[in-house]
XYZ file of C-alpha atoms in Angstrom:
702
model
C -9.838 0.819 -31.967
C -12.779 -1.391 -30.985
C -13.136 -4.522 -29.302
C -15.741 -5.200 -32.286
C -14.634 -8.597 -34.651
C -12.793 -7.201 -38.029
C -11.758 -3.688 -36.450
C -8.410 -5.963 -35.883
C -9.265 -7.509 -32.297
C -10.165 -10.792 -32.183
C -13.772 -12.109 -30.521
C -13.450 -11.701 -26.599
C -13.657 -15.111 -24.416
C -17.084 -16.199 -23.318
C -16.649 -17.194 -19.793
C -18.778 -20.850 -19.363
C -21.272 -20.392 -17.609
C -21.826 -23.398 -14.153
C -24.362 -21.244 -11.581
C -24.149 -22.758 -8.224
C -25.655 -21.492 -5.591
C -25.771 -20.150 -1.918
C -28.224 -19.827 0.976
C -27.186 -17.464 4.105
C -29.678 -15.886 6.094
C -32.877 -17.179 4.155
C -31.402 -15.516 0.915
C -30.038 -17.009 -1.910
C -28.294 -16.629 -4.341
C -26.215 -17.647 -8.140
C -23.215 -17.983 -8.593
C -22.477 -18.321 -12.074
C -18.794 -18.496 -12.560
C -17.375 -19.704 -9.137
C -15.634 -22.619 -11.185
C -12.965 -19.949 -11.615
C -11.097 -20.157 -8.331
C -8.805 -23.163 -8.801
C -9.384 -25.885 -6.139
C -5.910 -25.653 -5.042
C -5.251 -21.943 -5.313
C -2.206 -22.101 -2.147
C -0.549 -23.944 -5.227
C -0.582 -21.826 -7.766
C -0.367 -19.185 -5.790
C 2.991 -20.497 -5.392
C 4.225 -21.460 -8.235
C 1.494 -20.010 -10.741
C 2.792 -23.250 -13.695
C 0.180 -25.098 -11.114
C -2.742 -23.623 -12.083
C -5.779 -25.653 -13.302
C -5.522 -25.477 -16.936
C -8.949 -24.904 -17.870
C -8.992 -21.635 -15.835
C -4.627 -20.705 -17.307
C -6.245 -21.621 -20.924
C -9.193 -19.247 -20.060
C -6.955 -15.868 -18.927
C -4.593 -16.635 -20.922
C -7.356 -15.952 -24.182
C -8.160 -12.942 -22.191
C -5.314 -11.442 -22.781
C -4.761 -12.011 -25.918
C -7.523 -10.527 -26.636
C -6.538 -7.546 -24.554
C -3.199 -7.746 -26.612
C -5.343 -7.275 -29.598
C -7.758 -4.747 -28.725
C -4.421 -2.752 -27.439
C -1.722 -4.124 -30.658
C -3.182 -0.788 -32.226
C -1.568 1.220 -29.873
C 1.254 -0.122 -29.058
C 2.843 3.082 -30.374
C 1.241 5.616 -27.861
C 2.264 2.665 -25.356
C 5.616 2.714 -26.283
C 6.040 6.918 -26.384
C 4.803 6.753 -22.594
C 7.157 4.151 -21.838
C 9.704 6.496 -23.635
C 8.766 9.472 -21.168
C 7.753 7.995 -18.031
C 12.015 6.703 -18.023
C 12.728 9.980 -19.149
C 11.116 11.595 -16.110
C 13.364 8.929 -13.607
C 17.012 9.090 -13.444
C 18.335 5.298 -14.232
C 21.306 5.448 -11.217
C 19.051 7.327 -8.185
C 20.500 7.098 -4.441
C 18.576 8.000 -1.563
C 20.770 9.794 0.918
C 23.208 8.150 3.510
C 21.618 7.635 6.682
C 24.696 7.624 9.240
C 24.946 4.829 11.737
C 28.232 3.958 13.877
C 30.726 4.628 11.406
C 29.172 3.728 8.308
C 26.837 5.222 6.107
C 23.869 3.388 4.529
C 21.668 4.160 1.445
C 20.951 2.295 -2.186
C 21.163 3.203 -5.321
C 20.522 2.054 -9.002
C 22.744 1.055 -11.782
C 22.055 2.716 -15.524
C 19.082 0.473 -17.130
C 19.105 -1.564 -13.593
C 14.758 -2.742 -12.491
C 16.156 -3.504 -8.853
C 18.144 -2.003 -5.799
C 20.976 -2.570 -4.636
C 22.029 -1.649 -1.356
C 25.183 0.091 -0.366
C 27.367 1.528 2.566
C 30.182 3.909 3.041
C 32.535 4.758 5.548
C 30.804 7.464 7.424
C 33.077 10.041 7.059
C 34.135 9.441 3.447
C 35.616 6.594 1.502
C 35.535 3.594 -1.239
C 31.740 2.317 -1.150
C 30.822 -1.569 -0.629
C 27.637 -2.674 -2.148
C 25.747 -5.009 0.740
C 23.534 -6.356 -2.126
C 22.757 -6.262 -5.892
C 19.704 -6.572 -6.600
C 19.212 -6.980 -10.334
C 21.812 -9.957 -10.023
C 19.758 -11.460 -7.429
C 16.945 -11.766 -10.226
C 18.485 -13.013 -13.004
C 17.202 -16.529 -14.912
C 13.173 -15.474 -12.721
C 10.888 -13.472 -14.010
C 9.503 -12.580 -10.911
C 11.561 -10.850 -7.575
C 11.278 -8.888 -5.182
C 13.629 -7.653 -1.462
C 11.151 -7.731 1.170
C 13.032 -6.364 4.518
C 16.958 -6.655 5.314
C 18.683 -5.424 8.318
C 22.095 -5.489 8.947
C 23.145 -5.775 12.438
C 24.298 -3.777 15.026
C 28.127 -4.413 14.964
C 28.056 -4.252 10.500
C 28.580 -7.746 10.321
C 25.683 -9.432 8.744
C 22.715 -8.120 6.355
C 19.975 -10.677 7.205
C 17.743 -9.831 3.450
C 14.708 -11.499 2.958
C 13.101 -11.920 -1.248
C 10.041 -13.429 -3.372
C 10.419 -15.049 -6.707
C 6.329 -15.457 -7.219
C 4.807 -12.281 -6.212
C 3.016 -14.435 -3.306
C 4.003 -12.390 -0.815
C 6.285 -15.553 1.029
C 9.414 -14.191 1.368
C 13.140 -16.412 2.243
C 15.334 -14.649 4.497
C 18.484 -15.258 4.056
C 22.206 -14.042 6.021
C 24.887 -12.387 4.586
C 28.560 -12.597 5.311
C 29.214 -8.600 4.866
C 32.910 -9.561 5.385
C 33.239 -12.205 2.712
C 29.328 -10.900 0.573
C 28.252 -14.297 0.333
C 25.080 -16.009 2.359
C 24.756 -18.954 4.624
C 24.032 -22.003 4.525
C 20.944 -21.580 6.323
C 17.665 -20.373 4.861
C 14.328 -19.616 6.096
C 10.986 -20.143 4.274
C 8.122 -19.692 4.546
C 8.539 -15.359 6.301
C 6.643 -12.059 6.212
C 9.686 -10.917 5.265
C 10.341 -8.699 9.245
C 13.138 -8.636 11.173
C 14.723 -7.671 14.164
C 18.090 -8.006 15.283
C 19.248 -8.395 18.934
C 22.038 -6.762 20.350
C 24.104 -9.248 19.229
C 24.083 -9.331 16.473
C 24.357 -13.073 16.912
C 20.153 -13.580 16.075
C 17.395 -12.104 15.302
C 13.204 -12.614 15.355
C 11.073 -12.701 12.547
C 7.430 -13.579 11.479
C 6.600 -16.750 10.258
C 3.133 -17.007 7.482
C 0.864 -20.103 7.442
C -0.837 -21.541 4.829
C -2.935 -18.927 3.585
C -0.308 -16.383 3.406
C -0.856 -15.199 7.544
C 2.211 -13.977 9.902
C 1.132 -16.723 12.606
C 4.169 -17.300 14.133
C 7.588 -15.556 15.907
C 11.196 -17.215 15.779
C 14.570 -16.511 17.027
C 16.752 -17.281 14.617
C 20.948 -17.841 15.298
C 23.426 -16.724 12.092
C 24.920 -20.450 11.523
C 22.473 -22.253 13.125
C 19.986 -24.234 10.819
C 16.629 -22.786 10.411
C 15.213 -26.266 11.775
C 16.660 -24.989 14.462
C 15.431 -21.485 15.148
C 13.248 -21.535 18.414
C 9.547 -20.335 18.038
C 8.829 -17.298 20.313
C 4.650 -16.902 19.803
C 1.994 -18.210 18.625
C -0.718 -15.758 17.801
C -3.776 -17.811 17.839
C -6.933 -15.521 16.467
C -7.012 -16.037 12.327
C -7.708 -12.710 12.220
C -4.527 -11.044 13.637
C -1.682 -11.183 12.064
C 2.099 -10.363 13.455
C 5.449 -8.354 12.370
C 8.361 -7.771 14.697
C 10.684 -4.452 15.152
C 12.870 -2.724 17.110
C 12.845 0.155 18.717
C 14.554 3.384 18.122
C 16.773 3.114 21.009
C 17.224 -0.018 20.080
C 16.993 -1.529 23.588
C 13.814 -3.704 23.349
C 12.752 -5.982 20.608
C 8.611 -5.822 19.305
C 6.073 -8.183 19.307
C 2.769 -6.408 17.182
C -0.246 -8.323 17.047
C -3.009 -6.543 15.066
C -6.264 -6.943 12.770
C -7.323 -3.088 11.276
C -8.780 -1.634 14.142
C -7.820 -3.553 17.467
C -3.715 -4.277 18.170
C -1.410 -4.893 21.261
C 2.315 -5.763 22.013
C 4.680 -7.726 23.967
C 8.554 -6.980 24.598
C 11.437 -7.839 25.203
C 15.236 -7.038 25.935
C 16.981 -6.923 23.147
C 20.382 -7.388 24.477
C 18.302 -10.747 26.002
C 16.246 -12.829 22.935
C 16.124 -15.062 24.924
C 13.417 -13.753 27.655
C 10.460 -14.607 28.161
C 7.860 -11.802 25.699
C 5.975 -9.404 28.432
C 2.862 -7.969 27.243
C 2.059 -4.174 27.415
C -1.445 -4.243 27.357
C -4.241 -6.839 26.522
C -6.203 -6.746 23.379
C -9.114 -4.319 22.938
C -11.774 -4.529 20.578
C -11.028 -0.922 18.403
C -8.190 -0.128 20.927
C -5.133 0.082 18.708
C -1.284 1.123 20.083
C 1.921 1.436 19.165
C 5.000 1.969 21.640
C 8.882 3.131 21.587
C 10.595 3.914 25.296
C 12.056 6.914 26.127
C 14.178 5.955 29.476
C 12.745 4.312 32.001
C 9.284 4.732 30.282
C 7.238 3.320 27.280
C 5.845 6.339 25.000
C 2.319 5.067 23.741
C 0.677 6.542 20.757
C -2.951 5.340 21.034
C -6.915 5.744 20.554
C -7.998 3.932 24.081
C -9.544 6.289 26.409
C -11.829 7.567 23.454
C -9.514 9.660 21.778
C -10.007 8.542 18.481
C -7.947 11.038 16.639
C -4.932 9.529 19.168
C -3.004 11.057 21.741
C 0.175 9.842 22.569
C 0.402 8.304 27.093
C 3.899 7.371 28.822
C 4.320 4.801 31.488
C 7.367 2.981 33.356
C 8.450 0.137 31.538
C 7.232 -2.644 33.142
C 4.046 -1.377 33.891
C 1.488 -3.639 32.288
C -2.295 -2.686 31.526
C -3.572 0.543 30.499
C -4.833 2.353 33.992
C -0.668 2.717 34.224
C -1.274 5.644 30.973
C -0.398 9.250 32.026
C -1.325 12.250 28.970
C 1.815 13.246 27.023
C 0.407 14.300 23.508
C -3.886 15.736 24.984
C -6.062 14.423 22.454
C -7.813 16.638 20.168
C -10.857 16.371 18.135
C -10.005 16.226 14.398
C -5.949 15.832 15.046
C -4.969 12.627 13.737
C -1.491 11.830 15.055
C -0.382 9.683 12.348
C 2.588 8.626 13.906
C 5.713 9.257 16.471
C 9.310 8.926 16.068
C 11.348 8.846 19.774
C 14.931 10.425 19.776
C 17.366 10.784 22.912
C 15.612 14.355 23.413
C 12.698 15.197 21.126
C 10.047 12.891 20.034
C 8.650 13.747 17.106
C 5.529 13.903 15.761
C 3.065 13.061 12.139
C -0.574 14.447 12.051
C -2.705 14.987 9.319
C -6.034 17.572 9.184
C -8.676 18.261 6.639
C -6.212 16.437 3.967
C -2.852 18.324 5.103
C 0.031 16.802 6.919
C 2.549 18.671 8.932
C 5.080 17.489 11.460
C 5.671 18.570 14.950
C 8.958 18.365 17.612
C 8.604 18.508 21.021
C 11.897 18.829 23.338
C 11.334 16.157 26.399
C 12.854 18.583 28.517
C 11.114 21.298 28.623
C 7.822 20.237 26.302
C 8.300 23.248 23.923
C 6.523 22.176 20.537
C 7.318 23.341 17.012
C 5.471 22.473 13.829
C 7.917 22.820 11.026
C 6.548 25.321 8.119
C 5.473 24.546 4.448
C 4.386 26.189 1.927
C 1.260 25.072 1.042
C -1.621 23.087 1.912
C -1.727 20.047 -0.871
C 1.676 19.178 0.292
C 2.190 16.012 1.311
C 4.929 15.672 3.823
C 6.473 12.685 6.417
C 8.978 12.248 8.285
C 12.398 10.040 7.644
C 13.308 7.661 10.490
C 16.463 7.468 10.649
C 19.250 4.582 12.127
C 20.361 7.210 15.521
C 19.026 7.603 18.045
C 20.874 10.173 20.120
C 20.808 13.246 17.313
C 19.377 16.605 17.040
C 18.729 15.885 12.887
C 15.378 14.612 11.193
C 15.399 14.191 8.411
C 11.896 14.066 6.352
C 10.478 14.793 2.618
C 8.246 16.939 1.422
C 6.355 16.538 -2.337
C 3.564 17.879 -4.146
C 1.481 17.346 -7.193
C 4.163 19.168 -9.189
C 6.430 20.036 -7.099
C 9.150 16.897 -6.978
C 10.172 15.282 -4.077
C 12.613 16.986 -1.797
C 14.673 15.273 1.711
C 16.179 17.712 4.545
C 17.803 17.459 6.876
C 16.653 19.498 10.093
C 18.112 20.746 13.209
C 15.799 20.046 15.336
C 17.613 22.930 18.455
C 18.489 25.051 15.588
C 14.932 24.913 13.810
C 17.541 24.644 9.933
C 16.889 23.098 7.411
C 19.514 21.588 4.852
C 18.633 20.499 2.028
C 19.812 16.493 0.961
C 18.190 15.769 -2.099
C 15.796 17.047 -5.042
C 14.475 14.618 -7.058
C 15.546 14.817 -10.302
C 13.226 14.839 -13.510
C 16.073 13.983 -16.305
C 13.786 15.328 -19.045
C 12.727 18.460 -17.256
C 10.147 19.781 -15.552
C 8.822 23.230 -14.718
C 6.604 23.063 -11.493
C 5.635 27.111 -11.821
C 3.983 25.116 -15.266
C 0.695 23.704 -13.047
C -2.061 24.486 -11.241
C -3.521 23.047 -8.340
C -6.534 23.527 -6.534
C -8.173 22.172 -2.912
C -12.359 22.092 -3.521
C -14.915 20.477 -1.234
C -17.254 18.736 -2.299
C -21.088 17.987 -0.419
C -21.920 14.396 -0.082
C -25.345 13.377 0.120
C -26.002 14.105 4.385
C -23.801 17.521 4.119
C -20.460 16.107 4.749
C -17.450 18.163 3.617
C -15.400 16.128 0.855
C -11.955 17.403 -0.481
C -10.889 17.141 -3.357
C -7.066 17.953 -4.376
C -6.766 18.516 -8.156
C -3.570 19.971 -10.540
C -3.525 20.084 -13.843
C -1.408 22.347 -17.171
C -1.739 26.148 -16.580
C -1.908 26.379 -20.165
C -5.465 24.288 -20.081
C -8.322 26.065 -19.871
C -10.635 23.621 -18.183
C -14.468 23.409 -19.518
C -16.747 20.321 -20.001
C -15.147 18.760 -22.369
C -11.551 18.613 -20.080
C -10.404 14.698 -19.595
C -10.557 14.063 -16.086
C -8.863 11.567 -14.056
C -10.604 10.955 -10.454
C -8.412 8.636 -8.513
C -9.777 7.482 -5.223
C -9.127 4.617 -3.051
C -11.122 5.068 0.852
C -10.715 1.685 2.508
C -8.341 0.754 5.883
C -7.768 4.435 7.206
C -5.407 4.661 4.515
C -5.034 8.401 3.928
C -4.233 9.156 0.321
C -1.894 12.611 0.029
C -1.354 14.691 -3.567
C 2.229 13.593 -3.291
C 4.701 14.079 -6.761
C 4.199 11.422 -9.460
C 6.622 11.804 -12.733
C 3.900 9.576 -13.798
C 1.186 11.322 -13.596
C 2.049 14.200 -15.837
C 1.920 11.800 -19.285
C -1.664 12.561 -18.714
C -1.520 16.304 -17.061
C 1.048 17.383 -20.007
C -1.947 16.219 -22.759
C -4.645 18.084 -21.169
C -6.421 15.842 -18.214
C -6.734 17.333 -15.142
C -5.600 14.903 -12.247
C -7.604 14.444 -8.983
C -8.058 12.900 -5.215
C -11.602 12.112 -3.481
C -10.459 12.153 -0.685
C -13.085 9.744 0.324
C -14.424 8.596 3.590
C -12.448 5.118 4.393
C -9.498 6.941 4.294
C -7.950 9.348 7.343
C -8.025 12.382 5.583
C -9.912 14.005 8.195
C -9.173 12.547 10.927
C -10.774 9.422 12.379
C -13.854 9.436 12.401
C -13.638 9.806 8.023
C -12.288 5.721 8.429
C -14.784 5.429 10.909
C -17.904 6.575 8.966
C -16.343 4.301 5.691
C -16.807 1.322 6.543
C -18.618 -1.535 7.721
C -22.710 -0.456 8.028
C -21.576 3.046 6.994
C -19.263 1.845 4.070
C -21.588 3.005 0.887
C -20.653 6.947 2.159
C -17.326 5.800 0.232
C -19.419 5.750 -2.444
C -21.693 8.165 -1.886
C -18.576 11.433 -1.638
C -16.518 9.742 -5.051
C -19.567 10.404 -6.612
C -20.009 13.457 -5.171
C -16.884 14.913 -6.129
C -17.640 13.414 -10.041
C -20.729 15.978 -9.752
C -18.841 19.130 -8.306
C -15.997 18.760 -10.521
C -18.743 18.710 -13.065
C -20.021 21.905 -11.537
C -17.170 23.398 -11.097
C -16.335 23.769 -14.617
C -13.327 20.844 -14.588
C -14.770 18.690 -16.522
C -18.181 17.267 -17.897
C -19.829 14.459 -17.585
C -18.917 11.307 -19.765
C -15.271 13.081 -19.957
C -14.121 11.469 -16.576
C -11.595 8.307 -16.312
C -12.287 6.915 -12.842
C -9.391 4.925 -11.298
C -8.549 2.959 -8.364
C -6.514 0.041 -7.343
C -7.329 -3.397 -4.423
C -9.918 -1.612 -2.396
C -9.682 1.284 -4.949
C -10.847 -1.001 -7.616
C -13.485 -1.983 -5.309
C -14.994 1.832 -5.349
C -14.424 1.657 -8.885
C -16.841 -1.156 -9.282
C -19.530 0.293 -6.700
C -19.595 2.847 -8.120
C -19.900 2.074 -11.793
C -22.834 0.150 -10.649
C -24.570 3.583 -9.513
C -23.679 6.260 -11.729
C -22.077 5.210 -14.675
C -22.835 7.911 -17.555
C -20.408 9.799 -15.532
C -17.708 8.184 -16.580
C -15.902 8.324 -20.253
C -13.627 4.871 -19.142
C -11.902 3.193 -16.128
C -9.272 1.454 -14.711
C -9.321 -0.716 -11.745
C -6.241 -2.649 -10.990
C -6.542 -6.413 -8.835
C -9.663 -5.234 -7.582
C -11.491 -6.124 -5.027
C -15.019 -7.089 -6.623
C -16.263 -9.711 -5.046
C -16.459 -9.231 -1.425
C -19.432 -11.226 -0.717
C -18.032 -14.570 -1.153
C -14.597 -13.793 -0.402
C -16.262 -12.389 3.378
C -18.116 -15.787 3.160
C -15.047 -18.078 3.100
C -13.168 -17.822 6.270
C -10.637 -19.945 4.290
C -8.983 -17.109 2.054
C -5.539 -15.428 3.084
C -7.501 -12.161 4.274
C -10.773 -13.192 4.939
C -10.360 -13.326 8.839
C -8.514 -10.071 9.155
C -10.512 -8.348 7.552
C -14.069 -8.045 9.230
C -13.253 -5.753 11.037
C -13.608 -3.597 8.382
C -16.248 -4.964 6.011
C -17.673 -7.287 8.261
C -18.705 -10.321 9.163
C -21.258 -11.288 6.371
C -20.419 -15.539 7.862
C -22.442 -13.799 11.172
C -24.014 -10.625 10.454
C -27.344 -10.749 8.446
C -27.218 -6.705 8.169
C -23.188 -7.406 7.368
C -24.751 -9.959 4.941
C -26.929 -7.139 3.534
C -24.888 -4.378 3.478
C -21.850 -5.752 1.390
C -24.315 -7.737 -1.307
C -26.017 -4.505 -1.898
C -22.815 -2.617 -2.486
C -20.193 -5.385 -4.154
C -19.496 -5.383 -7.665
C -19.363 -8.646 -8.348
C -23.331 -9.046 -7.646
C -25.172 -5.355 -8.512
C -23.578 -6.610 -12.152
C -27.133 -4.783 -14.103
C -27.910 -3.964 -18.092
C -26.754 -0.863 -17.961
C -24.201 1.268 -19.951
C -20.601 0.423 -18.159
C -18.381 2.883 -19.808
C -15.040 1.100 -21.248
C -12.931 -0.805 -18.860
C -9.231 -2.233 -18.487
C -9.129 -4.381 -15.439
C -5.966 -6.688 -13.721
C -4.904 -9.163 -12.235
C -1.763 -11.181 -10.788
C -2.334 -14.869 -10.649
C 0.034 -14.934 -7.396
C -2.059 -12.424 -5.849
C -2.819 -13.830 -2.234
C -4.633 -9.898 -1.207
C -6.948 -10.051 -4.175
C -7.188 -12.945 -5.726
C -7.140 -13.610 -9.501
C -10.999 -14.831 -10.065
C -12.012 -12.038 -7.977
C -11.351 -9.878 -11.344
C -11.900 -12.776 -13.804
C -15.630 -13.358 -12.854
C -16.034 -9.642 -13.123
C -15.288 -9.337 -16.269
C -17.052 -12.209 -16.977
C -20.539 -10.940 -15.743
C -19.998 -7.673 -17.008
C -20.278 -9.062 -20.253
C -22.638 -11.920 -20.109
C -25.203 -9.540 -17.679
C -24.177 -6.229 -18.366
C -24.376 -3.434 -21.576
C -20.697 -2.491 -21.841
C -21.229 -0.443 -25.463
C -17.624 -0.228 -25.510
C -14.137 -2.455 -24.485
C -13.923 -4.111 -21.420
C -10.634 -6.156 -21.089
C -9.245 -8.301 -18.306
C -4.889 -8.228 -18.290
C -3.851 -10.785 -15.525
C -0.349 -11.362 -14.936
C 0.178 -14.713 -14.756
C 3.840 -14.439 -12.938
C 2.904 -11.746 -10.409
C 0.608 -10.701 -7.575
C -0.664 -7.646 -5.508
C 2.381 -5.250 -6.711
C 1.864 -6.026 -9.874
C 5.912 -6.819 -11.938
C 9.165 -6.839 -9.704
C 11.228 -4.171 -11.683
C 11.027 -0.610 -11.946
C 10.917 -0.354 -15.299
C 8.266 -3.205 -15.849
C 6.111 -1.355 -13.501
C 6.128 1.901 -16.155
C 5.598 -0.536 -18.433
C 2.480 -1.394 -16.556
C 1.511 2.043 -16.457
C 1.960 3.076 -19.578
C -0.457 0.170 -20.706
C -3.126 1.782 -18.347
C -2.731 4.980 -19.663
C -2.795 4.412 -23.253
C -5.976 2.908 -22.376
C -6.972 5.991 -20.430
C -6.042 8.189 -23.215
C -6.789 6.804 -25.871
C -10.941 6.359 -24.828
C -11.149 9.956 -23.335
C -9.562 11.426 -26.485
C -11.402 9.189 -28.979
C -15.012 10.960 -27.098
C -14.395 14.150 -28.007
C -10.442 15.587 -27.839
C -8.397 13.994 -30.409
């Protein structure tokens, strides 16, 4: 398999060059492929059929080319699809969550693409199917269920769906006594909702033309959406809105936030027409979230120099941060990722040196204990339930080789009960795999964690294929949880590794701070250091690695390939954010203003312009031997617009020196997350893995 004519593949498309120039801060750049951005991109995002015909023709030509190159691998891809499906229980279901007289859960039917939402009487009885995702998806190319929440009196279900992939949701209300949806339809919405105590009204968020959540409205069941009342407007285009309900159910919350700053307003859940009240005004780089307990707010925050977050308390009704008093002190290097409040307990999720843990605090005594876990290469997380006055915490635990287990933990007795173990119907032995934690040394001396696993029968050496995954943005931590899909690589002799690079928060908030804005290039040098360490440790060799990342992780892949392409034999960049400078220079795009705290604002700041220009993958393509590369995109994607990967591939072909395959596969009817159905998603995983397996094995392992 090659992309050369005469070997079964057609010629790769040649994108027309229509250079335009842009001058900022005294610097002039030329963009030869700006025409691939549809002037009416908003319309095309909601309805892909409205895409400019010339652009559609080009993307479809790229898809035909990719298909011609991948056709010889169809038997391998089909084998992979069978494997991937064989590892999931097709009629899987969640552990029921009790609330009042009911227990709520989701499940799949055999062969079904989408989830069913169900309930049954708490003490046993017949199932009620509240929502059938397969039925709702009939006749649509794309379907995704967004938020779904039942009313406190268990009478209604508010549910949100996206039928284009553009993350523009429609909210409907279902009468659970009849199973019928009421006449009102709310659109365009973000997909979140928070019920008031009366069970007759809820708050929800509305998006603007740029897909930014800007307004909170109140809907009354049975009334037309046009009569809904505006509750709050966010006037800063860089801040997004969300609504929620506290664990006690007593308060409704309106959260305004960008990536590093937040503020919260509240109103009583039993008085949803009240004017929202501010807890503390926004202050740049100060984040906080709240829940209530008795007469107090519990506040998770980094205010007052608590970079890795602390928990404070303040009287409900108090305004401003002066009223906040410490409850759980800040400790540098121990990141408090989240908290969950019960009537008698405060639970917090912590992360330190890429190891996660759960800490339980008895509120009456202040006594704390940690839920024990078996080894450091484990991901553990709380699972919020539906009940407040309970001693039971539900949490999940998994590892690279250990399928997820769900436990109910009695916080008073300190006893756990296993409720579910993730099934792998085709068979899986956790003891057949080896997991490791290594530390790489970055150019500035920083230690960067690497988590990896491989089959016990594999003795890694310089010829061993290795996939190195990375993300490193927005403070998102990539932890070594179980994914049955990865076994299709590992069981074929691969080592699978995660580089815990700066830009995430695996080693605390500092880890995030040192991987964004002017320090962004640490993310790339960390990843390269991890690759070099894996070679030095004998897990693989130069050219025997495949790089993989998506979205901001795809940008990481692109930046690293511009710097050290010789380290990699292949790379996969899913919906990659690669045209960073042009996107950050365009305030009309959906995510640009909220992204400035992450990357910098190159419109106003010459230093930010220079920093981004120095690493933006699209702007730094040069004549160098890039590895085999698979790039994906989605026409309806509001996060990474389709033209970013399309422009990048066009420039790689015309200005780079890729000696092998460069493929662009664009989903013409889906967005950032790919197709909506679970088996459709596995088809795409198999496509990527077939590409990686062929190219990595064709370079030396058979």
